[in-house]
Structure formats: structure tokens, C-alpha cells
CSV table of C-alpha atoms and ligand atoms in Angstrom, one decimal:
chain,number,residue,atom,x,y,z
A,1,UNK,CA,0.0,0.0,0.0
A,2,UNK,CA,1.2,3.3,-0.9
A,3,UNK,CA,1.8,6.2,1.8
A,4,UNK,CA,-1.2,9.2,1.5
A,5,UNK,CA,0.6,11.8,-0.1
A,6,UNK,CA,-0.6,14.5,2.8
A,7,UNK,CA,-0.6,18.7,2.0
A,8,UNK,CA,2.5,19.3,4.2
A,9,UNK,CA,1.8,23.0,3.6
A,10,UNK,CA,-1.3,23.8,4.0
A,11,UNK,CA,-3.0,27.2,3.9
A,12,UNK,CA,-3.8,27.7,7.7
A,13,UNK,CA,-1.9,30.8,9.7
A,14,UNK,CA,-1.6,28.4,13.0
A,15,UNK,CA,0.3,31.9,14.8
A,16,UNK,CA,-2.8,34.1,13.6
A,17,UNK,CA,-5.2,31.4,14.9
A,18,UNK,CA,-3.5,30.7,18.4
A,19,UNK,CA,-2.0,33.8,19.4
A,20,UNK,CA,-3.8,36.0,21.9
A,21,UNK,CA,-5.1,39.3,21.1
A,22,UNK,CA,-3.0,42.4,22.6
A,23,UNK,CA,-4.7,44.1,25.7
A,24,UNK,CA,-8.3,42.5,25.1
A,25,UNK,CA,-9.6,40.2,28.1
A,26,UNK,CA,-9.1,36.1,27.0
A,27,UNK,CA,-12.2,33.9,27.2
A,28,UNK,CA,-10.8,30.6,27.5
A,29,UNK,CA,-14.8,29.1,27.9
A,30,UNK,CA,-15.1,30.6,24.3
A,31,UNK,CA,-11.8,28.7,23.0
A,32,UNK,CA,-12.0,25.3,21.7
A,33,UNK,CA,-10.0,22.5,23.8
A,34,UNK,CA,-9.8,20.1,20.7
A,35,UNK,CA,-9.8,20.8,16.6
A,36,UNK,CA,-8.7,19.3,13.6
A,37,UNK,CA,-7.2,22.9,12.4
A,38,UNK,CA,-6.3,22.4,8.3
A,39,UNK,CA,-5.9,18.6,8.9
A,40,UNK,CA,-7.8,15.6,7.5
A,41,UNK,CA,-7.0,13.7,11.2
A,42,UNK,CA,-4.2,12.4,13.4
A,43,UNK,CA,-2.2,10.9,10.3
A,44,UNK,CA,-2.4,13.9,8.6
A,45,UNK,CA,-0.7,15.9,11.8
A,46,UNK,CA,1.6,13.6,12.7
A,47,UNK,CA,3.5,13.4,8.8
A,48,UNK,CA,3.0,17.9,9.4
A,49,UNK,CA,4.7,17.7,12.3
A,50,UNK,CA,7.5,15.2,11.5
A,51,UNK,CA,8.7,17.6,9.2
A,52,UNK,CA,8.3,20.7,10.8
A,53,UNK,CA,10.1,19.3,13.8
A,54,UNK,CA,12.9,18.1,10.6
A,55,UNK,CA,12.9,22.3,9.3
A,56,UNK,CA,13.2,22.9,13.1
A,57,UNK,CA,15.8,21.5,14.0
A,58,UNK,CA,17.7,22.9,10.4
A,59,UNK,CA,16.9,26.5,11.8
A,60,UNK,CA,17.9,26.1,15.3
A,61,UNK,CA,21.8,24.3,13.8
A,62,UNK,CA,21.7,27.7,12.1
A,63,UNK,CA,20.6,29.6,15.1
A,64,UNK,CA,23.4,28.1,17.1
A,65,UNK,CA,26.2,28.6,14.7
A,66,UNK,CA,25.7,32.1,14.1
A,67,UNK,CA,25.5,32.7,17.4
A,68,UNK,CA,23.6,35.9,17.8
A,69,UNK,CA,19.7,35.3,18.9
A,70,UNK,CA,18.2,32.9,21.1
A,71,UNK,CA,14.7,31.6,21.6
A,72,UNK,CA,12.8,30.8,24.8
A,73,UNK,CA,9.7,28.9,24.8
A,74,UNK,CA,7.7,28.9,27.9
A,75,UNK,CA,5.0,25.9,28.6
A,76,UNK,CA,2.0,26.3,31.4
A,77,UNK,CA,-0.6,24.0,31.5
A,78,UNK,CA,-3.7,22.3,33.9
A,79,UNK,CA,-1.5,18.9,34.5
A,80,UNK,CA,-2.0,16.2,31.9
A,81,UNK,CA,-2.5,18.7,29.5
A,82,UNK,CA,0.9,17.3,27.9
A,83,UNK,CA,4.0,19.3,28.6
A,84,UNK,CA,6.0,16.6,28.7
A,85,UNK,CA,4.8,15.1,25.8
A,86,UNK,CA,5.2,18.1,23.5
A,87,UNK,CA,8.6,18.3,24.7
A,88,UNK,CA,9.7,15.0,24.1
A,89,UNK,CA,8.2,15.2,21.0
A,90,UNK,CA,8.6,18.1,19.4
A,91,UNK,CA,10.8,20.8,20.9
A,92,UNK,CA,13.3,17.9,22.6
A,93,UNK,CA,14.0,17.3,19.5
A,94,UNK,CA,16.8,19.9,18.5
A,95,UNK,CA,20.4,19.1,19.2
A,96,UNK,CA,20.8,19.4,23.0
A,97,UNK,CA,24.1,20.9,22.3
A,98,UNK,CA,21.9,24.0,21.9
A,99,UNK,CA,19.0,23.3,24.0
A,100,UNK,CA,17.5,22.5,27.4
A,101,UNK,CA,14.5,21.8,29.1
A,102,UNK,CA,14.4,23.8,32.7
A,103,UNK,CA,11.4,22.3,34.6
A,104,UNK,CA,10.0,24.8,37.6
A,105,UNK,CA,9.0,23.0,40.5
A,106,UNK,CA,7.8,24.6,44.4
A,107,UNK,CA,11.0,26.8,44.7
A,108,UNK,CA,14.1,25.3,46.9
A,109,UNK,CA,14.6,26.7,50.1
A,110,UNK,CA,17.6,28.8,48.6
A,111,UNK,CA,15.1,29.5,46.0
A,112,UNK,CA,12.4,31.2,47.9
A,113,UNK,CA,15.0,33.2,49.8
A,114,UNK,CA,15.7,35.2,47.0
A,115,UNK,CA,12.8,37.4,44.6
A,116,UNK,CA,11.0,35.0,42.3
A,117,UNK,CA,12.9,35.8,39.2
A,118,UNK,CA,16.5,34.9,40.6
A,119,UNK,CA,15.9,31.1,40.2
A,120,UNK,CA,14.4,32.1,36.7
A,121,UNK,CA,17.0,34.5,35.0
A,122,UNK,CA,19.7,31.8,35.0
A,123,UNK,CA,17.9,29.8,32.8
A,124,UNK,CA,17.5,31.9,30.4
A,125,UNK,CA,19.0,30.9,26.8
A,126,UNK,CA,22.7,32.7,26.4
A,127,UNK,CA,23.4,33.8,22.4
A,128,UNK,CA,22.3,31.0,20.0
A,129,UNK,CA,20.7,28.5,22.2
A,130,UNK,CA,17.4,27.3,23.4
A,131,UNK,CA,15.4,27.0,26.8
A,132,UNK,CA,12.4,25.3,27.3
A,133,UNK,CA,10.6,26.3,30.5
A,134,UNK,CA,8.7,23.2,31.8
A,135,UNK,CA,6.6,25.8,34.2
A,136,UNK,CA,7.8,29.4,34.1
A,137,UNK,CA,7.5,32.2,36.5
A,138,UNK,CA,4.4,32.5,35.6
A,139,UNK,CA,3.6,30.0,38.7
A,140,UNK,CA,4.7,33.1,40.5
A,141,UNK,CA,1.2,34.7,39.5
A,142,UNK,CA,-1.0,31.3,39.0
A,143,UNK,CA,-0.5,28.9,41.8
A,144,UNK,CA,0.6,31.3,43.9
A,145,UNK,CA,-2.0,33.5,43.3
A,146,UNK,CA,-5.1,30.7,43.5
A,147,UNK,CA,-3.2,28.7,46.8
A,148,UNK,CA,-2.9,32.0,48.5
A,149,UNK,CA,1.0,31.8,49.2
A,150,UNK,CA,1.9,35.3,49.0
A,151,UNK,CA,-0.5,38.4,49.9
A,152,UNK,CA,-2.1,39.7,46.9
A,153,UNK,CA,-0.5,43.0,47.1
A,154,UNK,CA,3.2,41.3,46.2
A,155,UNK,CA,1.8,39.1,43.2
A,156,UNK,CA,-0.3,41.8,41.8
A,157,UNK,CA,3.2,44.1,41.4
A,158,UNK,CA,4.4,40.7,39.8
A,159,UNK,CA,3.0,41.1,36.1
A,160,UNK,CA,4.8,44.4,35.8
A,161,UNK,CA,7.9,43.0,36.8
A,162,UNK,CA,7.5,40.0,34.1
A,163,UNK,CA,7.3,42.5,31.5
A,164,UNK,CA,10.4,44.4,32.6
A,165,UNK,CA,11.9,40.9,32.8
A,166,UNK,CA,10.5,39.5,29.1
A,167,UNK,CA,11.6,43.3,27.6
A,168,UNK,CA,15.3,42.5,28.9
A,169,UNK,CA,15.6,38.9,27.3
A,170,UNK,CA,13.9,40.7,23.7
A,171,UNK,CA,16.5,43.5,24.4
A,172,UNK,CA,19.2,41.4,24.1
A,173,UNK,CA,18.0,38.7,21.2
A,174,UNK,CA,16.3,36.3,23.0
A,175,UNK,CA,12.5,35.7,21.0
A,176,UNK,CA,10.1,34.8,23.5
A,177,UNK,CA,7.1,32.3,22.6
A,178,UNK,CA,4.8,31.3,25.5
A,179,UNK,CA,2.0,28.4,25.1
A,180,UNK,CA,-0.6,27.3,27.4
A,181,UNK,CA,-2.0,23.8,26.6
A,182,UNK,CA,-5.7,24.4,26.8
A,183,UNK,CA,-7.3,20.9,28.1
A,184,UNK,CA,-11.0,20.1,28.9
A,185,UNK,CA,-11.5,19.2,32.5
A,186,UNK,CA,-13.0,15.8,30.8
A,187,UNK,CA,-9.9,14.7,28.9
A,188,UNK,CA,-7.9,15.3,32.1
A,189,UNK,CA,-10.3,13.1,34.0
A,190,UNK,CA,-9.7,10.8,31.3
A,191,UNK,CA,-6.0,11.0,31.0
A,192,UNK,CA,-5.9,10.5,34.9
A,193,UNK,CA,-7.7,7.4,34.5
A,194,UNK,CA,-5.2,6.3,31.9
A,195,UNK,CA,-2.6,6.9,34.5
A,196,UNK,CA,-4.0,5.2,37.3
A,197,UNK,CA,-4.5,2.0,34.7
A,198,UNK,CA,-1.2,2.0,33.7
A,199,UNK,CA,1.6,1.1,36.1
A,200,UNK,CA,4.1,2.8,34.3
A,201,UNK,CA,2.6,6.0,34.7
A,202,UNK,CA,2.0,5.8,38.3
A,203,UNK,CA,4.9,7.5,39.6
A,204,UNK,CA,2.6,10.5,38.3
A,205,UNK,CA,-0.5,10.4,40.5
A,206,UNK,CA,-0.4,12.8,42.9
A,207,UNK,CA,-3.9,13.7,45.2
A,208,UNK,CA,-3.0,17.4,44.6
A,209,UNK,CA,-4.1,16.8,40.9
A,210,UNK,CA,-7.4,16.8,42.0
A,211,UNK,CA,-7.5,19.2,44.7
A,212,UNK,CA,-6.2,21.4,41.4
A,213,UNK,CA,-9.2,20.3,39.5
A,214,UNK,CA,-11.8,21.8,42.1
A,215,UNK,CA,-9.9,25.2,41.7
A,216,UNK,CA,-10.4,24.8,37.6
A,217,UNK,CA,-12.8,28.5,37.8
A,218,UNK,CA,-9.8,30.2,39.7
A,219,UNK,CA,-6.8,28.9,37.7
A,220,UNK,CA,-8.9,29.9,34.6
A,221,UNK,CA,-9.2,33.4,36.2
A,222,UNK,CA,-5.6,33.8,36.6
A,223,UNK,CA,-4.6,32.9,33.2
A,224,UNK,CA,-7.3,34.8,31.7
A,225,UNK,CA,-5.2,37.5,34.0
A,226,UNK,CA,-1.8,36.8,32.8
A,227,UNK,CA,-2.9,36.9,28.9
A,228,UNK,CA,-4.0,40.2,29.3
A,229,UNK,CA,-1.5,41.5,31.3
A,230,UNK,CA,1.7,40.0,29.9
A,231,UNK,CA,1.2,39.5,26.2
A,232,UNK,CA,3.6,41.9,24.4
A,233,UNK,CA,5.0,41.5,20.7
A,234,UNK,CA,8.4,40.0,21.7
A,235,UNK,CA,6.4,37.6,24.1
A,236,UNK,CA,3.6,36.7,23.0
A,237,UNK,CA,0.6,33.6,24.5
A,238,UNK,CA,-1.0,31.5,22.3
A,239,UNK,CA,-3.7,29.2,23.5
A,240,UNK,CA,-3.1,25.6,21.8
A,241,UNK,CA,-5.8,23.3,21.8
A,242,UNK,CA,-4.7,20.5,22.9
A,243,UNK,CA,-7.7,17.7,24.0
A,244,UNK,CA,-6.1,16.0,20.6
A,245,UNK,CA,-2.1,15.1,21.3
A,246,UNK,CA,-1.1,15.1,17.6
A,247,UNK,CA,-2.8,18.7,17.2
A,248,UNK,CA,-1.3,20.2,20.2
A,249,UNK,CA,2.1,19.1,18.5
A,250,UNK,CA,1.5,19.9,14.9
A,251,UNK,CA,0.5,23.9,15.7
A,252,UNK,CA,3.4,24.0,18.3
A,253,UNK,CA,5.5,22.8,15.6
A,254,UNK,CA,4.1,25.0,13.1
A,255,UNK,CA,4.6,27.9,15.1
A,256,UNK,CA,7.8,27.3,16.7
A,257,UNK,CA,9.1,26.9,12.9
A,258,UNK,CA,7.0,30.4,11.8
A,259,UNK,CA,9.2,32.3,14.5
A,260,UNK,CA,12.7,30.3,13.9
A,261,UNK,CA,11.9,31.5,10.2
A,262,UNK,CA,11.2,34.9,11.0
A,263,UNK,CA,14.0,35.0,13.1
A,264,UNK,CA,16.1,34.4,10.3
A,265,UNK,CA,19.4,33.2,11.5
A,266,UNK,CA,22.4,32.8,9.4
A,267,UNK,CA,25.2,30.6,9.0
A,268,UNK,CA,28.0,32.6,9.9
A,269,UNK,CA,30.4,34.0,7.0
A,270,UNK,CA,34.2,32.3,7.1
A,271,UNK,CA,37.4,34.3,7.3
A,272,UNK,CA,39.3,31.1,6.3
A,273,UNK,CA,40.5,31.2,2.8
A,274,UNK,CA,38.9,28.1,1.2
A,275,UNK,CA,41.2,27.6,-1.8
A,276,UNK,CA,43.9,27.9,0.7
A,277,UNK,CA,42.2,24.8,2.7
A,278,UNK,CA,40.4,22.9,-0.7
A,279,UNK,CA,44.5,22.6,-1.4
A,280,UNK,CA,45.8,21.1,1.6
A,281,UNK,CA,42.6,18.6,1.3
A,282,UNK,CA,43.7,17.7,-2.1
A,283,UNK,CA,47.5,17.5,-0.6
A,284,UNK,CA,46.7,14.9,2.4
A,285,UNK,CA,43.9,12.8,0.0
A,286,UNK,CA,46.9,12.7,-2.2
A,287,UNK,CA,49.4,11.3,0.1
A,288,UNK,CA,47.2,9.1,1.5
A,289,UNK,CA,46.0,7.9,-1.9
A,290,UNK,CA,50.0,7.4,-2.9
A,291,UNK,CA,50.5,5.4,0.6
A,292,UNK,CA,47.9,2.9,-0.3
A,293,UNK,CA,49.1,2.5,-4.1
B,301,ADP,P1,4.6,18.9,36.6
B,301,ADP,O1,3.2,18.9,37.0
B,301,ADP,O2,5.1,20.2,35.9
B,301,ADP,O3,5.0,17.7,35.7
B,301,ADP,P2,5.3,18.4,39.3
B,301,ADP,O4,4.2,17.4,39.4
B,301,ADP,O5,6.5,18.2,40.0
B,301,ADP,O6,5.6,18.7,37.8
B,301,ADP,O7,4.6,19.8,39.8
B,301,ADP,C1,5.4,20.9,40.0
B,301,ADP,C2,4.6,21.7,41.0
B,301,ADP,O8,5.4,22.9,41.4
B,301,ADP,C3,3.3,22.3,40.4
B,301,ADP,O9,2.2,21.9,41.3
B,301,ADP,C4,3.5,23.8,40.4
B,301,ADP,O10,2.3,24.5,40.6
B,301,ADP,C5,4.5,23.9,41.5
B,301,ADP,N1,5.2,25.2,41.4
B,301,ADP,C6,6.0,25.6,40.4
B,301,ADP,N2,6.5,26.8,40.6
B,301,ADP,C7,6.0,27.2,41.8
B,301,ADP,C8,6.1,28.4,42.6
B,301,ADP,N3,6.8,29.4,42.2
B,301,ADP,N4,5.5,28.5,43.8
B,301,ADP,C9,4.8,27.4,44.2
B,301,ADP,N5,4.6,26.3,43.5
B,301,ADP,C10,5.2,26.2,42.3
């Protein structure tokens, strides 16, 4: 049986679709936790995404080798909304020589005795590499904010502070991108079944999951918060439906590629004289052939 020769370009502006609007309040009720987008179904996705994740990975060699601009991609999401997943998938897929995956848990000791961006800043993606934020600082204005852990006066000061924060990285080359995986509160149920079934994926229960699942209304309030308040150009949200696993990786894919493209980066131009090296190839090759003759 032949393969299904599947539009691997098809006409569909996934950044237009899933971005956030600028300074407009988010309805997350009024965005869809699962689409098809421009696909026929999961086959369809899966061949779009194995070759964006192929032009990724092309961009982000030329990323690294010139040197210059860096990317940070930063994932939040209701658990089992698949973080992990995506990563291992899709963005854990460029050359770790270039890239790493930072995951945010409840801050250290050490980490909690210092302003919530100092365990943060250091993770940040130096000149031609990438970070992925597993969690972000943005717990510092979810979790925080819904469990009550600091008074509301300190995290309310915090969105301004992200901005000054995200405006530094842009300042200095870093592009930031910033996805939430929106999940149904029915395919999580679902996915938690899947975990309790499946021995393997126990180590993952945790009660807390579902004490998180009662404060769905306030979570949704704080993100709905956080869209609105820290969604500038050179950092912007998108929303990523993501009840369907192979959708939530195609558009990431397609998106993550969109800004690697824009980006533009550049293999960097040689000083060394090539004739000069093409002839001392063609000297050793020589030698070498005349040793085996
Ligand atoms: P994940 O759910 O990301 O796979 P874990 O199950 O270890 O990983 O959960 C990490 C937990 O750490 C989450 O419940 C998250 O809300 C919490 N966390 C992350 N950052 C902070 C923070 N700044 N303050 C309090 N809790 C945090």
C-alpha cells in the first residue's frame, strides 16, 4: 500500500489562529479544547509535524552557529494537558548541544530566599541557544496567586515585573514564545484514568491533581489575567488546543518553525581562505592515496 501523499503546507496561519489578542480580556470558555485545524485527522498531523520538527531543528543548527539570537519557549498548563509530551516530541528534539529543558517546581529553600525571578533569570537561553521552561515564572502569579502563598499585594506588582523581565531577554535577542495547553477538565479526567491503569505512569499520580481540578474557575481566572497583562509582541501567548495530542504538536511545531523562520538566522560568514584549505585537502587525499598505491 502506498503512503497518503498528505498537504504538508497547508494554507492555515496556526500563529494568527492561536495567538492572543493584545490588551483584550481572553475567554478561555469561548476557545476550543480540541480541533482538527487544516488537517484531514491524526495521520495527517503527525507526517505535518514530522517535518516541521525536521525544518526545526535545520533552523535552530543555524541559530546556534551564528551565534547571535536565542529563543525561549515557555509551557504552562492544567496537569496532563501534555508538557512533557510536547517536549519529548517536538521541541526535545533539537540538538541538546543547543537546547535544554528547565522544569519549575515549588521553589528550593535557597530559592524562595531570594525574589522570584532569581531562580528564573539563570535559565535563560545565552546567544544561540534554546530554553524550554517546563513551568515558568508564571507560577509566580498562577499557583501562587489561587493557593494563596503570598498576599495579593506582592503578586499583583508581579505582572509588571514579568514584563520588565520579558523586555530584557527581547532587548538582548532572546524571542520569546509562551504556550498554554488548553485541556477540557473531561480529557484530564480521562488522562488521569489512563494513569491510574497503567503502572508505568503511576509515579505520576499525585492527590494534589485533583485538589487542582476543584480550583479549575480560579486557575482559569488567573490565566485569563496573565494573557492580558503579559502579552507583548516580543512575548507573545498562544492558546493551543490541545484535548487531541497530535494537534497540540502539529500547531506548536508550526509555530515554533513560523518564529525560527522569521527570526532568520544565518550561518556565519568564514574568514578562512577556502582555496587555501580545498588545497591542503587535495594535498593529504593525495598522500594518502599514494601510501595505499
Ligand atoms: P509537573 O506537574 O510540571 O509535571 P510536578 O508534578 O513536580 O511537575 O509539579 C510541580 C509543581 O510545582 C506544580 O504543582 C507547580 O504549581 C508547583 N510550582 C512551580 N512553581 C512554583 C512556585 N513558584 N510556587 C509554588 N509552587 C510552584
Amino acid at each position: 500500500m502506498t503512503e497518503p501523499q498528505w498537504n504538508l503546507e497547508p494554507k492555515f496561519d496556526f500563529v494568527d489562529k492561536h495567538r492572543v489578542a493584545t490588551n483584550k480580556k481572553c475567554s478561555l470558555a469561548k476557545i476550543d479544547t480540541e480541533t482538527n485545524g487544516p488537517f484531514e485527522g491524526k495521520d495527517h498531523g503527525r507526517a505535518f509535524t514530522h517535518q516541521a520538527v525536521i525544518d526545526i531543528r535545520d533552523l535552530q543548527y543555524k541559530m546556534f552557529t551564528e551565534g547571535k539570537q536565542s529563543l525561549l519557549v515557555v509551557l504552562q498548563a492544567p496537569d496532563a494537558a501534555g508538557k512533557d509530551g510536547l517536549i519529548r516530541k517536538v521541541l526535545g528534539q533539537m540538538n541538546p548541544q543547543g537546547c535544554r529543558t528547565y522544569p519549575f517546581k515549588v521553589p528550593s529553600a535557597e530559592e524562595a530566599a531570594h525574589d522570584f525571578l532569581w531562580r528564573v533569570h539563570k535559565c535563560t537561553p545565552a546567544a544561540g541557544k534554546v530554553s524550554i521552561f517546563n513551568r515558568s515564572h508564571y507560577e509566580d502569579v498562577l499557583v501562587v496567586r489561587v493557593e494563596d502563598l503570598v498576599p495579593k499585594s506582592e503578586w499583583q506588582e508581579r505582572y509588571e515585573i514579568i514584563n520588565g523581565f520579558e523586555k530584557l531577554l527581547a532587548h538582548r535577542g532572546t524571542q520569546i514564545l509562551k504556550f498554554y495547553l488548553h485541556i477540557s477538565p473531561e480529557e484530564q479526567l480521562e488522562r488521569f484514568k489512563k494513569r491510574l491503569d497503567e503502572p508505568t505512569k503511576h509515579w505520576k499520580l499525585n492527590a494534589g491533581d485533583y485538589e487542582a481540578r476543584d480550583k479549575w474557575p480560579q486557575y482559569r481566572e488567573a490565566y485569563e489575567d496573565v494573557f492580558e497583562k503579559c502579552n507583548a509582541s516580543y512575548a507573545p501567548w498562544h492558546v493551543i488546543p490541545a484535548d487531541k495530542k497530535w494537534y497540540r504538536d502539529a500547531s506548536v511545531a508550526a509555530i515554533v518553525r513560523q518564529t525560527l523562520q522569521e527570526m532568520n538566522p544565518q550561518l556565519p560568514s568564514i574568514d578562512a581562505d577556502l582555496d587555501e584549505i580545498r588545497r591542503l585537502y587535495e594535498r593529504e587525499a593525495a598522500e594518502l592515496a599514494a601510501k595505499k598505491n
